[in-house]
Structures are given as structure tokens and as C-alpha cells.
Amino acid sequence: MLKVCKFGGTSMADGNVINGVKKIIESDASRKYVVVSAPGKRYSGDSKVTDLLYKCHSELTEKGNCKESFKAVRARFVSIVKELNIPFNIEAVLDETEKLIVSENSEDFIASRGEYLCARIVAEVLGAKFVDAYDVVFFKEDGSLDGAKSYKAISEAVSGANSAVIPGFYGKGTDGRVKTFSRGGSDISGAVVARAVNATVYENWTDVSGFLACDPRIVDSPVKIKCISYKELRELSYMGANVLHSDSIFPVRKANIPIKIKNTFNPADEGTSIVPSSRYVPSGNIVTGVAGKKNFTVIFIEKSHMNAEVGFICKVLTVLMDEGIPVEHIPTGTDTMSLVVDSGYLKKEKLEEIVSKIKTAVSPDTVRVLEDVALIATVGHGMSSSVGTSARLFNAIANANINIKMIDQGSSELNVIVGVNNDDYENCIRAIYYEFFR
Ligand code: ADP
Ligand code: ASP
Ligand code: MG
């Protein structure tokens, strides 16, 4: 039995919690390799260290130094080491880090220092080897993870060590500089380490007792999912259930390594198992979970005989491809198609430019734009085999007086995605949850 444990930001929030983490690790000899995030919020209204570091980058860009913003980072780490009462010269490491922040002057390097500093401290607390992610996690030229190179380097770096601590969230780019994953990316780092050492299980320790059927900030105490397939997890986490980064499954899925979501603040709780479809144990529920994200833009395109025009969709998509804009969904009708795009990619002028280029490319009859759309995915293996699920879903949304702007059913029949106004987002999630879980 060999476990890789990733502890998230709230599990690193202060010295007290880190001592709790030490107990969890030491209570099971198979918990040998540990990946950590930067310290998160201690209480509501507190700042995550990573957010403080992004502020350092902004200050550095504006003023040429980040003295003011770095004070808050320094204070967090100094107080953690004080609470832990360990003989670790954190001030010296912080001085060196502050200097490097100025000389490196890169957003990714600065953001990565939360994980770096935290892992140095946790390695000290556990008496474990510190392995810098910079030396063992590699990205390819296109920015994606270089799995093969990383797995080899990690397994070599930890071989012979009884236990090791590795900072999450970052690695080395092909230019030799520190590069981070997207936000929440320590989950991916944990999966990469689990794959590298061929772990029996990848334990992801967080502040909730598992993957819940929906966001606990929207529904009070949603039911916990005991067992979820990689596929369902990918759909839910991609659609906003950010308890686990949606890219975390890729490294472990190939090696069939299960992921277990566990609660640092309630370690005895069983948690959620994320497993390959072959080991999936259905809960008996038609729906496994509901998740969503706000702020999408829908571009509706209408043209008579669109279907007969060879290459119509291709021409439209080429416009977005040329602008480097990814498309989330493409619902189509007989003479209509829609493009659903994350609004973050479409600032006002960009949107106008895209619409005008689409007009030039395919001469549509009309193009309409709908902004402030939230997408909500209802996910479950049970949905395809059970008659009337969509009817129940749409009825529940209608009964909550919510207007559906768009519908898309994934071809896997694992999910149905609806688009609603941003303002209806929370109510829509509640309506779907109560329909299928009460
Ligand atoms: P960590 O710092 O441990 O990585 P995150 O904040 O990234 O933790 O993820 C845990 C949080 O995800 C929970 O506190 C919860 O508010 C939120 N969350 C959103 N959707 C879900 C869900 N479906 N199940 C569990 N937690 C969820
Ligand atoms: N600390 C990083 C973030 O806040 C990575 C992580 O938490 O996984 O996004
Ligand atoms: Mg996280």
C-alpha cells in the first residue's frame, strides 16, 4: 500500500491545522509522499497566500518593488512557523524569496512561492525530504504537462527517501522558468506524483467530507457522493465543482489509480472514491451531481439552409480559432447554431470583432448575442437509462420560474447542460438538486 496525499490550502492555513495534518500522515505508514498547496483562508474574509502573491506581482509591475504586499505574505509564514514552534529560519528563506521575486519578475514564479515556502515548512515538520517541483515537474513547449519526463524525475527524486514533500501548483517550463498550472492546480501535481510512484491511492485532503452532489455554498449540506467515476468527476469538476481540479484525473486515470477525497477536519469520515468505470458502484440515484459556472456568452447564428451549406460550421469555428478563443458548446438546429464561449475571452471590442468576422465568413440571416449566461450541468451515469429524466429536469426548472436559454446534451448521455441567466444560477441549481435528491 502506497499513498500520495495532497493537502489543500485550508489544510495548510495555520500551524494548528498543519499539526493536525502531521497526525493524519503519521497515523498511516503508507502515507509516504505529500503534496501541499499554499496556505488558504483561516476564516471567511481572510486572504489566500496565492492571492497575496498575485498582489505582489501587481505591485512589482506598478512600482518596481513589492515591499508593501510582501509584508502580508511574510506575516502569514512567520506566524505559521511560530505556531508550529519548529527551529526553522523562515525569515532567512523569506528574505531570499523576496529578492528572487524581484529578480525573476514573473507572475508564475511569484505565485508559486506560496507552495514552495509551505512545502519547505511541512518537510521540516515531518522530517521528510523536500523535493522542489521545479526539478521534477516539467511542461512541454505548448504549456501542457510533460508526463513522461515528470514521472521519471519524480520517481528518481523520491527513490530511497522514506518520505518526501513536494510543492504543488508549479514546475519548470521549456524556457527554464517556473510555470504554474491554472488555479487550483496543486490537485494536478498530487495526481502527477501519484502516477510517478504508482501509488495505490491518491488521497486529496480538503475541507469537506467528500465530493458533494452540489456546491455546499449553494445548498445547505448536500448529500455526499460515495463513489463517482472518473468520467462523472471530469464533467462535474470541469463545470465548476472545484473541490478537485478537472485536469487531475488525467495522470491517474491511465494507471487506474483511484482518488479519494478526504476531510482534514474529519479524517474518520469515509470521503468519496473516484474510480474507473469498471470499479464504479452506482448509488442508485439517477443523478450523481449538479454543478455550474457563470459568465458565458452565447452567439446565435441563423441562416436558411445552413445545413445544406458544406463547411458552414467549420467557417464559423475558424473565426474563433484564428482569434485563439475556445468554444465550450455548439448546440445546433436546422437553420441555427449557437456558440457558447466563456465571456472572459470576449471583452466588448473583441465580441464586436468576432460577430463582424462571422458575418463576413458565412453571411448569416441574423446573429444575436446573449451575455451573462450561466451553464449548469446535471450529471449521472443513471440518466441515459432512465425514462423521463429530462422531463423532470426541465419541469423542476420551469416550476422555479426560470427561463432556459440553451440546452445541450453531451453525446455521452452522461449530462444535460442548460444555460440560464446568471441571476438565476443559484436558484436553478437548488431546483435541480431538490428534484433529484429529495
Ligand atoms: P483545497 O484548498 O483543499 O484545494 P478547495 O477550496 O479548492 O479546497 O475545494 C474545496 C471547496 O470546494 C469546498 O470547501 C467547497 O466549498 C467547494 N465545492 C464546490 N463544489 C463542491 C462539491 N460539489 N463538493 C464539495 N465541495 C465543493
Ligand atoms: N495555491 C494555488 C491556488 O490558489 C493552487 C492550489 O490551491 O491548488 O490556485
Ligand atoms: Mg483546491
Tab-separated table of C-alpha atoms and ligand atoms in Angstrom:
chain	number	residue	atom	x	y	z
A	1	MET	CA	0.000	0.000	0.000
A	2	LEU	CA	1.455	3.358	-1.031
A	3	LYS	CA	-0.466	6.600	-0.657
A	4	VAL	CA	0.210	10.025	-2.098
A	5	CYS	CA	-1.555	12.717	-0.077
A	6	LYS	CA	-2.304	16.205	-1.325
A	7	PHE	CA	-3.290	18.756	1.289
A	8	GLY	CA	-5.129	21.837	0.062
A	9	GLY	CA	-4.947	25.441	1.184
A	10	THR	CA	-7.313	25.232	4.155
A	11	SER	CA	-5.367	22.192	5.391
A	12	MET	CA	-2.271	24.441	5.489
A	13	ALA	CA	-3.982	27.553	6.825
A	14	ASP	CA	-2.167	27.791	10.183
A	15	GLY	CA	0.236	25.951	12.475
A	16	ASN	CA	-2.548	24.231	14.348
A	17	VAL	CA	-4.078	22.737	11.231
A	18	ILE	CA	-0.633	21.696	9.962
A	19	ASN	CA	-0.109	19.826	13.230
A	20	GLY	CA	-3.410	18.033	12.528
A	21	VAL	CA	-2.070	17.136	9.072
A	22	LYS	CA	1.103	15.744	10.674
A	23	LYS	CA	-1.093	13.452	12.814
A	24	ILE	CA	-3.023	12.261	9.768
A	25	ILE	CA	0.202	11.437	7.918
A	26	GLU	CA	1.850	9.762	10.865
A	27	SER	CA	-1.230	7.643	11.642
A	28	ASP	CA	-0.675	5.633	8.431
A	29	ALA	CA	2.799	4.476	7.393
A	30	SER	CA	1.716	4.143	3.764
A	31	ARG	CA	1.225	7.946	3.525
A	32	LYS	CA	4.772	8.494	2.281
A	33	TYR	CA	4.583	11.282	-0.267
A	34	VAL	CA	2.908	14.587	0.411
A	35	VAL	CA	1.995	17.413	-1.960
A	36	VAL	CA	0.935	20.735	-0.474
A	37	SER	CA	-0.853	23.889	-1.584
A	38	ALA	CA	-0.135	27.387	-0.328
A	39	PRO	CA	-1.890	28.329	2.929
A	40	GLY	CA	-5.541	29.191	2.304
A	41	LYS	CA	-8.097	31.195	4.249
A	42	ARG	CA	-8.201	30.792	8.021
A	43	TYR	CA	-11.627	32.386	8.311
A	44	SER	CA	-14.121	33.916	5.920
A	45	GLY	CA	-12.756	37.269	4.751
A	46	ASP	CA	-9.137	36.116	5.144
A	47	SER	CA	-6.807	36.030	2.106
A	48	LYS	CA	-5.257	33.006	0.436
A	49	VAL	CA	-1.462	33.286	0.247
A	50	THR	CA	-1.621	32.751	-3.528
A	51	ASP	CA	-3.903	35.783	-3.874
A	52	LEU	CA	-1.473	37.832	-1.761
A	53	LEU	CA	1.314	36.746	-4.102
A	54	TYR	CA	-0.626	37.821	-7.188
A	55	LYS	CA	-0.927	41.220	-5.457
A	56	CYS	CA	2.874	41.227	-5.046
A	57	HIS	CA	3.167	40.770	-8.789
A	58	SER	CA	0.809	43.703	-9.465
A	59	GLU	CA	2.737	45.937	-7.064
A	60	LEU	CA	6.043	44.884	-8.600
A	61	THR	CA	4.740	45.724	-12.070
A	62	GLU	CA	3.498	49.144	-10.934
A	63	LYS	CA	6.302	50.225	-8.618
A	64	GLY	CA	9.332	48.066	-9.363
A	65	ASN	CA	9.138	46.509	-5.884
A	66	CYS	CA	6.537	44.632	-3.821
A	67	LYS	CA	7.572	45.683	-0.324
A	68	GLU	CA	4.018	46.508	0.816
A	69	SER	CA	2.284	43.380	-0.500
A	70	PHE	CA	5.053	41.019	0.565
A	71	LYS	CA	4.599	42.117	4.192
A	72	ALA	CA	1.318	40.172	4.376
A	73	VAL	CA	2.954	37.054	2.878
A	74	ARG	CA	5.821	37.328	5.334
A	75	ALA	CA	3.428	37.714	8.276
A	76	ARG	CA	1.478	34.569	7.300
A	77	PHE	CA	4.568	32.348	7.121
A	78	VAL	CA	6.212	33.807	10.205
A	79	SER	CA	3.086	33.160	12.248
A	80	ILE	CA	2.760	29.591	10.907
A	81	VAL	CA	6.335	28.756	11.915
A	82	LYS	CA	5.788	30.380	15.307
A	83	GLU	CA	2.645	28.330	15.909
A	84	LEU	CA	4.464	25.171	14.885
A	85	ASN	CA	7.314	26.022	17.204
A	86	ILE	CA	9.972	24.490	14.933
A	87	PRO	CA	13.615	25.554	14.614
A	88	PHE	CA	13.299	26.797	11.040
A	89	ASN	CA	14.783	30.097	9.961
A	90	ILE	CA	11.784	31.232	7.948
A	91	GLU	CA	12.918	34.883	7.938
A	92	ALA	CA	16.064	33.932	6.015
A	93	VAL	CA	14.076	31.929	3.453
A	94	LEU	CA	11.586	34.806	3.113
A	95	ASP	CA	14.418	37.346	2.584
A	96	GLU	CA	15.853	35.189	-0.167
A	97	THR	CA	12.369	34.704	-1.698
A	98	GLU	CA	11.684	38.460	-1.705
A	99	LYS	CA	14.935	39.079	-3.572
A	100	LEU	CA	14.191	36.330	-6.102
A	101	ILE	CA	10.693	37.705	-6.678
A	102	VAL	CA	12.215	40.999	-7.808
A	103	SER	CA	14.971	39.437	-9.910
A	104	GLU	CA	12.779	36.755	-11.549
A	105	ASN	CA	9.894	39.199	-12.049
A	106	SER	CA	7.465	36.653	-13.460
A	107	GLU	CA	3.849	36.180	-12.379
A	108	ASP	CA	4.138	32.385	-12.329
A	109	PHE	CA	7.326	32.422	-10.258
A	110	ILE	CA	5.787	34.789	-7.722
A	111	ALA	CA	2.501	32.832	-7.490
A	112	SER	CA	4.426	29.586	-6.968
A	113	ARG	CA	6.225	30.807	-3.846
A	114	GLY	CA	3.248	30.014	-1.578
A	115	GLU	CA	3.551	26.321	-2.341
A	116	TYR	CA	7.372	26.452	-2.231
A	117	LEU	CA	7.502	28.041	1.226
A	118	CYS	CA	4.726	25.871	2.595
A	119	ALA	CA	6.399	22.667	1.397
A	120	ARG	CA	9.721	23.736	2.953
A	121	ILE	CA	7.927	24.145	6.296
A	122	VAL	CA	5.936	20.891	6.060
A	123	ALA	CA	9.114	18.951	5.126
A	124	GLU	CA	10.674	20.337	8.299
A	125	VAL	CA	7.613	19.398	10.400
A	126	LEU	CA	7.574	15.826	9.066
A	127	GLY	CA	11.348	15.354	8.931
A	128	ALA	CA	10.824	14.450	5.264
A	129	LYS	CA	12.900	15.148	2.144
A	130	PHE	CA	11.958	18.394	0.342
A	131	VAL	CA	11.751	17.846	-3.412
A	132	ASP	CA	11.352	21.064	-5.395
A	133	ALA	CA	8.669	20.736	-8.073
A	134	TYR	CA	10.897	22.900	-10.295
A	135	ASP	CA	13.313	19.975	-10.555
A	136	VAL	CA	10.768	17.234	-11.203
A	137	VAL	CA	7.573	18.575	-12.822
A	138	PHE	CA	8.014	19.596	-16.460
A	139	PHE	CA	5.853	21.336	-19.019
A	140	LYS	CA	6.045	20.969	-22.784
A	141	GLU	CA	6.501	23.774	-25.296
A	142	ASP	CA	2.691	24.093	-25.700
A	143	GLY	CA	2.243	24.558	-21.941
A	144	SER	CA	0.838	21.097	-21.248
A	145	LEU	CA	2.343	18.712	-18.712
A	146	ASP	CA	5.281	16.625	-19.881
A	147	GLY	CA	4.079	13.482	-18.117
A	148	ALA	CA	6.765	11.014	-19.140
A	149	LYS	CA	9.637	13.334	-18.169
A	150	SER	CA	7.964	14.332	-14.882
A	151	TYR	CA	7.088	10.775	-13.766
A	152	LYS	CA	10.680	9.659	-14.318
A	153	ALA	CA	12.189	12.633	-12.473
A	154	ILE	CA	9.790	12.327	-9.540
A	155	SER	CA	10.331	8.604	-9.064
A	156	GLU	CA	14.101	9.132	-9.169
A	157	ALA	CA	13.972	12.052	-6.726
A	158	VAL	CA	11.913	10.202	-4.106
A	159	SER	CA	13.546	6.809	-4.500
A	160	GLY	CA	15.405	5.983	-1.330
A	161	ALA	CA	13.601	8.669	0.662
A	162	ASN	CA	11.373	7.388	3.427
A	163	SER	CA	9.031	10.281	2.918
A	164	ALA	CA	9.023	13.403	0.761
A	165	VAL	CA	7.176	16.693	0.495
A	166	ILE	CA	6.663	18.301	-2.910
A	167	PRO	CA	5.094	21.709	-3.503
A	168	GLY	CA	2.037	21.632	-5.751
A	169	PHE	CA	0.899	24.052	-8.472
A	170	TYR	CA	4.163	24.587	-10.389
A	171	GLY	CA	7.012	23.063	-12.333
A	172	LYS	CA	9.545	24.080	-14.976
A	173	GLY	CA	8.683	25.361	-18.466
A	174	THR	CA	10.771	24.674	-21.574
A	175	ASP	CA	12.301	28.148	-21.177
A	176	GLY	CA	13.790	27.033	-17.859
A	177	ARG	CA	11.495	29.313	-15.840
A	178	VAL	CA	8.921	28.409	-13.201
A	179	LYS	CA	5.500	27.757	-14.689
A	180	THR	CA	2.231	27.170	-12.829
A	181	PHE	CA	-0.837	25.128	-13.640
A	182	SER	CA	-4.148	27.029	-13.638
A	183	ARG	CA	-5.694	27.977	-10.269
A	184	GLY	CA	-6.340	25.007	-8.008
A	185	GLY	CA	-3.568	23.155	-9.843
A	186	SER	CA	-1.970	21.501	-6.803
A	187	ASP	CA	-4.616	18.813	-7.317
A	188	ILE	CA	-2.926	18.044	-10.655
A	189	SER	CA	0.518	17.982	-9.018
A	190	GLY	CA	-0.784	15.423	-6.491
A	191	ALA	CA	-2.062	13.251	-9.338
A	192	VAL	CA	1.263	13.539	-11.175
A	193	VAL	CA	3.180	12.376	-8.086
A	194	ALA	CA	0.670	9.534	-7.511
A	195	ARG	CA	1.237	8.334	-11.070
A	196	ALA	CA	5.021	8.725	-10.845
A	197	VAL	CA	5.318	6.486	-7.785
A	198	ASN	CA	2.477	4.192	-8.908
A	199	ALA	CA	0.520	4.859	-5.728
A	200	THR	CA	-2.252	2.541	-4.569
A	201	VAL	CA	-4.426	5.579	-3.979
A	202	TYR	CA	-4.231	9.344	-4.397
A	203	GLU	CA	-5.709	10.936	-1.284
A	204	ASN	CA	-6.864	14.514	-1.788
A	205	TRP	CA	-7.364	16.115	1.621
A	206	THR	CA	-9.591	19.177	1.734
A	207	ASP	CA	-12.097	20.951	3.972
A	208	VAL	CA	-15.257	18.998	3.072
A	209	SER	CA	-16.114	15.348	3.669
A	210	GLY	CA	-16.051	14.392	0.024
A	211	PHE	CA	-17.413	15.270	-3.347
A	212	LEU	CA	-20.911	16.555	-2.664
A	213	ALA	CA	-23.865	16.346	-5.032
A	214	CYS	CA	-23.676	20.119	-5.425
A	215	ASP	CA	-21.810	23.159	-4.161
A	216	PRO	CA	-22.320	23.383	-0.372
A	217	ARG	CA	-22.242	27.172	-0.662
A	218	ILE	CA	-25.483	26.994	-2.671
A	219	VAL	CA	-27.392	24.153	-0.985
A	220	ASP	CA	-27.092	23.546	2.732
A	221	SER	CA	-25.419	20.164	3.447
A	222	PRO	CA	-25.880	18.450	0.079
A	223	VAL	CA	-25.621	14.661	0.067
A	224	LYS	CA	-22.146	13.215	-0.250
A	225	ILE	CA	-21.280	11.124	-3.300
A	226	LYS	CA	-19.729	7.884	-2.045
A	227	CYS	CA	-18.429	6.677	-5.362
A	228	ILE	CA	-18.046	8.586	-8.621
A	229	SER	CA	-16.493	7.590	-11.944
A	230	TYR	CA	-13.588	9.495	-13.496
A	231	LYS	CA	-15.964	10.490	-16.300
A	232	GLU	CA	-18.628	11.920	-13.988
A	233	LEU	CA	-15.975	13.694	-11.986
A	234	ARG	CA	-14.485	15.250	-15.101
A	235	GLU	CA	-17.920	16.585	-16.145
A	236	LEU	CA	-18.727	17.975	-12.706
A	237	SER	CA	-15.340	19.452	-11.904
A	238	TYR	CA	-14.982	20.991	-15.350
A	239	MET	CA	-18.410	22.536	-14.896
A	240	GLY	CA	-17.473	24.213	-11.642
A	241	ALA	CA	-17.363	21.663	-8.819
A	242	ASN	CA	-13.907	22.932	-7.996
A	243	VAL	CA	-13.282	20.703	-4.998
A	244	LEU	CA	-10.934	18.882	-7.381
A	245	HIS	CA	-9.242	20.423	-10.442
A	246	SER	CA	-10.814	18.876	-13.543
A	247	ASP	CA	-7.411	18.001	-15.043
A	248	SER	CA	-6.382	15.927	-12.009
A	249	ILE	CA	-7.826	12.719	-13.358
A	250	PHE	CA	-5.631	12.513	-16.470
A	251	PRO	CA	-2.371	11.369	-14.832
A	252	VAL	CA	-4.079	8.804	-12.564
A	253	ARG	CA	-6.722	7.524	-14.985
A	254	LYS	CA	-4.195	5.836	-17.280
A	255	ALA	CA	-2.792	3.872	-14.340
A	256	ASN	CA	-6.225	3.150	-12.801
A	257	ILE	CA	-5.185	4.824	-9.544
A	258	PRO	CA	-8.306	5.735	-7.559
A	259	ILE	CA	-8.627	9.182	-5.981
A	260	LYS	CA	-10.079	9.560	-2.516
A	261	ILE	CA	-11.403	12.914	-1.334
A	262	LYS	CA	-10.914	13.193	2.428
A	263	ASN	CA	-11.659	15.812	5.072
A	264	THR	CA	-8.647	17.094	7.047
A	265	PHE	CA	-11.030	18.324	9.724
A	266	ASN	CA	-12.844	14.987	9.997
A	267	PRO	CA	-10.326	12.298	8.982
A	268	ALA	CA	-12.530	9.406	10.122
A	269	ASP	CA	-15.143	10.299	7.528
A	270	GLU	CA	-15.166	7.825	4.621
A	271	GLY	CA	-14.940	10.532	1.919
A	272	THR	CA	-15.547	9.994	-1.793
A	273	SER	CA	-13.895	7.406	-4.040
A	274	ILE	CA	-13.230	8.418	-7.636
A	275	VAL	CA	-12.725	5.262	-9.672
A	276	PRO	CA	-12.565	3.904	-13.241
A	277	SER	CA	-15.951	2.911	-14.707
A	278	SER	CA	-15.042	-0.774	-14.206
A	279	ARG	CA	-14.923	-0.294	-10.420
A	280	TYR	CA	-17.850	2.117	-10.239
A	281	VAL	CA	-20.503	1.272	-7.655
A	282	PRO	CA	-23.770	3.026	-8.619
A	283	SER	CA	-25.506	4.897	-5.826
A	284	GLY	CA	-28.942	4.042	-7.154
A	285	ASN	CA	-29.564	7.719	-7.823
A	286	ILE	CA	-30.380	8.765	-11.382
A	287	VAL	CA	-28.341	11.924	-10.977
A	288	THR	CA	-24.881	11.891	-9.417
A	289	GLY	CA	-24.381	15.622	-9.079
A	290	VAL	CA	-25.101	19.134	-10.319
A	291	ALA	CA	-22.517	21.843	-10.981
A	292	GLY	CA	-22.293	25.056	-12.915
A	293	LYS	CA	-20.376	28.165	-13.889
A	294	LYS	CA	-21.438	31.729	-14.531
A	295	ASN	CA	-20.426	34.233	-17.197
A	296	PHE	CA	-20.775	32.734	-20.632
A	297	THR	CA	-21.754	34.434	-23.874
A	298	VAL	CA	-23.998	32.725	-26.425
A	299	ILE	CA	-23.702	33.793	-30.077
A	300	PHE	CA	-26.815	32.646	-32.005
A	301	ILE	CA	-26.413	32.355	-35.766
A	302	GLU	CA	-29.374	31.829	-38.073
A	303	LYS	CA	-29.316	31.157	-41.808
A	304	SER	CA	-31.853	29.388	-44.005
A	305	HIS	CA	-30.480	26.115	-45.467
A	306	MET	CA	-27.464	26.335	-43.192
A	307	ASN	CA	-27.322	22.544	-43.092
A	308	ALA	CA	-27.002	22.280	-46.860
A	309	GLU	CA	-24.032	24.637	-46.926
A	310	VAL	CA	-20.929	22.456	-46.807
A	311	GLY	CA	-18.356	23.720	-44.306
A	312	PHE	CA	-20.674	26.257	-42.637
A	313	ILE	CA	-19.788	25.238	-39.049
A	314	CYS	CA	-16.126	24.931	-39.990
A	315	LYS	CA	-16.040	28.512	-41.316
A	316	VAL	CA	-17.655	29.843	-38.133
A	317	LEU	CA	-15.272	27.911	-35.912
A	318	THR	CA	-12.291	29.088	-37.948
A	319	VAL	CA	-13.144	32.670	-36.962
A	320	LEU	CA	-12.843	31.730	-33.282
A	321	MET	CA	-9.810	29.551	-33.838
A	322	ASP	CA	-7.969	32.404	-35.563
A	323	GLU	CA	-8.642	34.565	-32.508
A	324	GLY	CA	-7.453	31.778	-30.139
A	325	ILE	CA	-10.875	31.553	-28.480
A	326	PRO	CA	-12.066	28.137	-27.249
A	327	VAL	CA	-15.729	27.191	-27.727
A	328	GLU	CA	-17.494	25.385	-24.862
A	329	HIS	CA	-20.612	24.125	-26.666
A	330	ILE	CA	-22.119	24.239	-30.138
A	331	PRO	CA	-25.844	23.444	-29.952
A	332	THR	CA	-27.298	23.266	-33.477
A	333	GLY	CA	-30.768	23.308	-35.036
A	334	THR	CA	-31.987	23.017	-38.653
A	335	ASP	CA	-31.171	26.586	-39.629
A	336	THR	CA	-29.461	27.713	-36.439
A	337	MET	CA	-26.326	27.181	-34.500
A	338	SER	CA	-25.053	28.719	-31.285
A	339	LEU	CA	-21.584	29.171	-29.939
A	340	VAL	CA	-21.172	29.170	-26.184
A	341	VAL	CA	-17.986	30.950	-25.148
A	342	ASP	CA	-16.505	31.839	-21.770
A	343	SER	CA	-17.111	35.625	-21.515
A	344	GLY	CA	-13.583	36.065	-20.155
A	345	TYR	CA	-12.355	35.688	-23.754
A	346	LEU	CA	-14.768	38.284	-25.140
A	347	LYS	CA	-14.160	41.803	-23.966
A	348	LYS	CA	-16.521	44.280	-25.677
A	349	GLU	CA	-14.428	45.131	-28.763
A	350	LYS	CA	-13.409	41.501	-29.199
A	351	LEU	CA	-17.060	40.394	-29.234
A	352	GLU	CA	-17.945	43.009	-31.847
A	353	GLU	CA	-14.967	41.950	-33.946
A	354	ILE	CA	-15.944	38.264	-33.748
A	355	VAL	CA	-19.548	38.981	-34.740
A	356	SER	CA	-18.420	41.052	-37.691
A	357	LYS	CA	-15.973	38.343	-38.837
A	358	ILE	CA	-18.722	35.690	-38.587
A	359	LYS	CA	-20.942	37.902	-40.753
A	360	THR	CA	-18.200	38.163	-43.359
A	361	ALA	CA	-17.373	34.451	-43.227
A	362	VAL	CA	-20.861	32.934	-43.627
A	363	SER	CA	-23.297	35.794	-44.463
A	364	PRO	CA	-25.904	34.680	-41.909
A	365	ASP	CA	-29.505	35.972	-41.885
A	366	THR	CA	-29.114	37.047	-38.253
A	367	VAL	CA	-26.568	36.987	-35.470
A	368	ARG	CA	-27.692	37.646	-31.904
A	369	VAL	CA	-25.605	37.795	-28.766
A	370	LEU	CA	-26.741	36.825	-25.302
A	371	GLU	CA	-24.441	37.713	-22.420
A	372	ASP	CA	-24.422	36.858	-18.693
A	373	VAL	CA	-25.384	33.233	-19.184
A	374	ALA	CA	-24.695	30.578	-16.553
A	375	LEU	CA	-24.248	26.946	-17.579
A	376	ILE	CA	-25.490	24.207	-15.274
A	377	ALA	CA	-24.646	20.548	-15.809
A	378	THR	CA	-26.716	17.718	-14.376
A	379	VAL	CA	-24.523	14.625	-14.453
A	380	GLY	CA	-25.036	10.908	-13.841
A	381	HIS	CA	-24.486	7.503	-15.436
A	382	GLY	CA	-28.078	6.689	-14.437
A	383	MET	CA	-29.521	9.415	-16.658
A	384	SER	CA	-29.269	7.669	-20.025
A	385	SER	CA	-31.132	4.553	-18.903
A	386	SER	CA	-33.931	6.205	-17.030
A	387	VAL	CA	-37.006	7.384	-18.904
A	388	GLY	CA	-38.330	10.869	-18.148
A	389	THR	CA	-35.189	12.318	-16.563
A	390	SER	CA	-35.075	15.322	-18.906
A	391	ALA	CA	-38.787	15.942	-18.342
A	392	ARG	CA	-38.216	16.025	-14.577
A	393	LEU	CA	-35.215	18.299	-15.023
A	394	PHE	CA	-36.998	20.832	-17.240
A	395	ASN	CA	-40.149	20.721	-15.106
A	396	ALA	CA	-38.152	21.451	-11.968
A	397	ILE	CA	-36.541	24.444	-13.668
A	398	ALA	CA	-39.891	25.668	-15.039
A	399	ASN	CA	-41.542	25.311	-11.610
A	400	ALA	CA	-38.837	27.559	-10.202
A	401	ASN	CA	-39.887	30.137	-12.801
A	402	ILE	CA	-36.539	30.037	-14.556
A	403	ASN	CA	-36.258	30.598	-18.279
A	404	ILE	CA	-33.918	28.179	-20.070
A	405	LYS	CA	-31.811	29.961	-22.718
A	406	MET	CA	-29.991	26.959	-24.103
A	407	ILE	CA	-29.915	23.167	-23.817
A	408	ASP	CA	-27.090	20.823	-24.719
A	409	GLN	CA	-26.984	17.112	-24.105
A	410	GLY	CA	-23.496	15.654	-24.122
A	411	SER	CA	-23.147	12.823	-26.646
A	412	SER	CA	-22.069	10.535	-23.798
A	413	GLU	CA	-25.623	10.920	-22.413
A	414	LEU	CA	-23.880	11.439	-19.109
A	415	ASN	CA	-25.031	15.009	-18.766
A	416	VAL	CA	-27.576	17.613	-19.714
A	417	ILE	CA	-26.390	21.219	-19.732
A	418	VAL	CA	-28.780	24.140	-19.514
A	419	GLY	CA	-27.991	27.822	-19.951
A	420	VAL	CA	-29.874	30.293	-17.751
A	421	ASN	CA	-29.401	33.935	-16.745
A	422	ASN	CA	-26.524	34.489	-14.334
A	423	ASP	CA	-29.104	35.819	-11.854
A	424	ASP	CA	-30.987	32.507	-11.885
A	425	TYR	CA	-27.850	30.413	-11.342
A	426	GLU	CA	-28.186	29.578	-7.645
A	427	ASN	CA	-31.967	29.044	-7.810
A	428	CYS	CA	-31.602	26.755	-10.790
A	429	ILE	CA	-29.003	24.600	-9.022
A	430	ARG	CA	-31.291	24.387	-5.981
A	431	ALA	CA	-34.319	23.463	-8.103
A	432	ILE	CA	-32.427	20.616	-9.822
A	433	TYR	CA	-30.879	19.396	-6.585
A	434	TYR	CA	-34.200	19.269	-4.732
A	435	GLU	CA	-35.885	17.483	-7.650
A	436	PHE	CA	-33.380	14.629	-7.726
A	437	PHE	CA	-32.128	14.398	-4.170
A	438	ARG	CA	-35.172	14.968	-2.002
B	1	ADP	P1	-8.449	22.979	-1.208
B	1	ADP	O1	-7.907	24.258	-0.670
B	1	ADP	O2	-8.418	21.864	-0.223
B	1	ADP	O3	-7.856	22.631	-2.534
B	1	ADP	P2	-10.830	23.999	-2.498
B	1	ADP	O4	-11.308	25.267	-1.916
B	1	ADP	O5	-10.089	24.066	-3.776
B	1	ADP	O6	-10.009	23.224	-1.394
B	1	ADP	O7	-12.059	22.983	-2.691
B	1	ADP	C1	-12.906	22.679	-1.604
B	1	ADP	C2	-14.149	23.529	-1.673
B	1	ADP	O8	-14.863	23.241	-2.886
B	1	ADP	C3	-15.167	23.266	-0.597
B	1	ADP	O9	-14.882	23.998	0.575
B	1	ADP	C4	-16.491	23.687	-1.248
B	1	ADP	O10	-16.881	24.966	-0.824
B	1	ADP	C5	-16.180	23.757	-2.734
B	1	ADP	N1	-17.088	22.940	-3.550
B	1	ADP	C6	-17.711	23.345	-4.688
B	1	ADP	N2	-18.450	22.373	-5.207
B	1	ADP	C7	-18.298	21.285	-4.395
B	1	ADP	C8	-18.810	19.972	-4.409
B	1	ADP	N3	-19.634	19.532	-5.374
B	1	ADP	N4	-18.451	19.135	-3.417
B	1	ADP	C9	-17.615	19.538	-2.447
B	1	ADP	N5	-17.112	20.789	-2.365
B	1	ADP	C10	-17.429	21.653	-3.335
B	2	ASP	N1	-2.469	27.868	-4.434
B	2	ASP	C1	-2.942	27.713	-5.784
B	2	ASP	C2	-4.261	28.436	-5.954
B	2	ASP	O1	-4.706	29.119	-5.048
B	2	ASP	C3	-3.028	26.266	-6.198
B	2	ASP	C4	-3.953	25.394	-5.374
B	2	ASP	O2	-4.500	25.838	-4.361
B	2	ASP	O3	-4.158	24.239	-5.751
B	2	ASP	O4	-4.841	28.373	-7.000
B	3	MG	MG	-8.319	23.197	-4.489
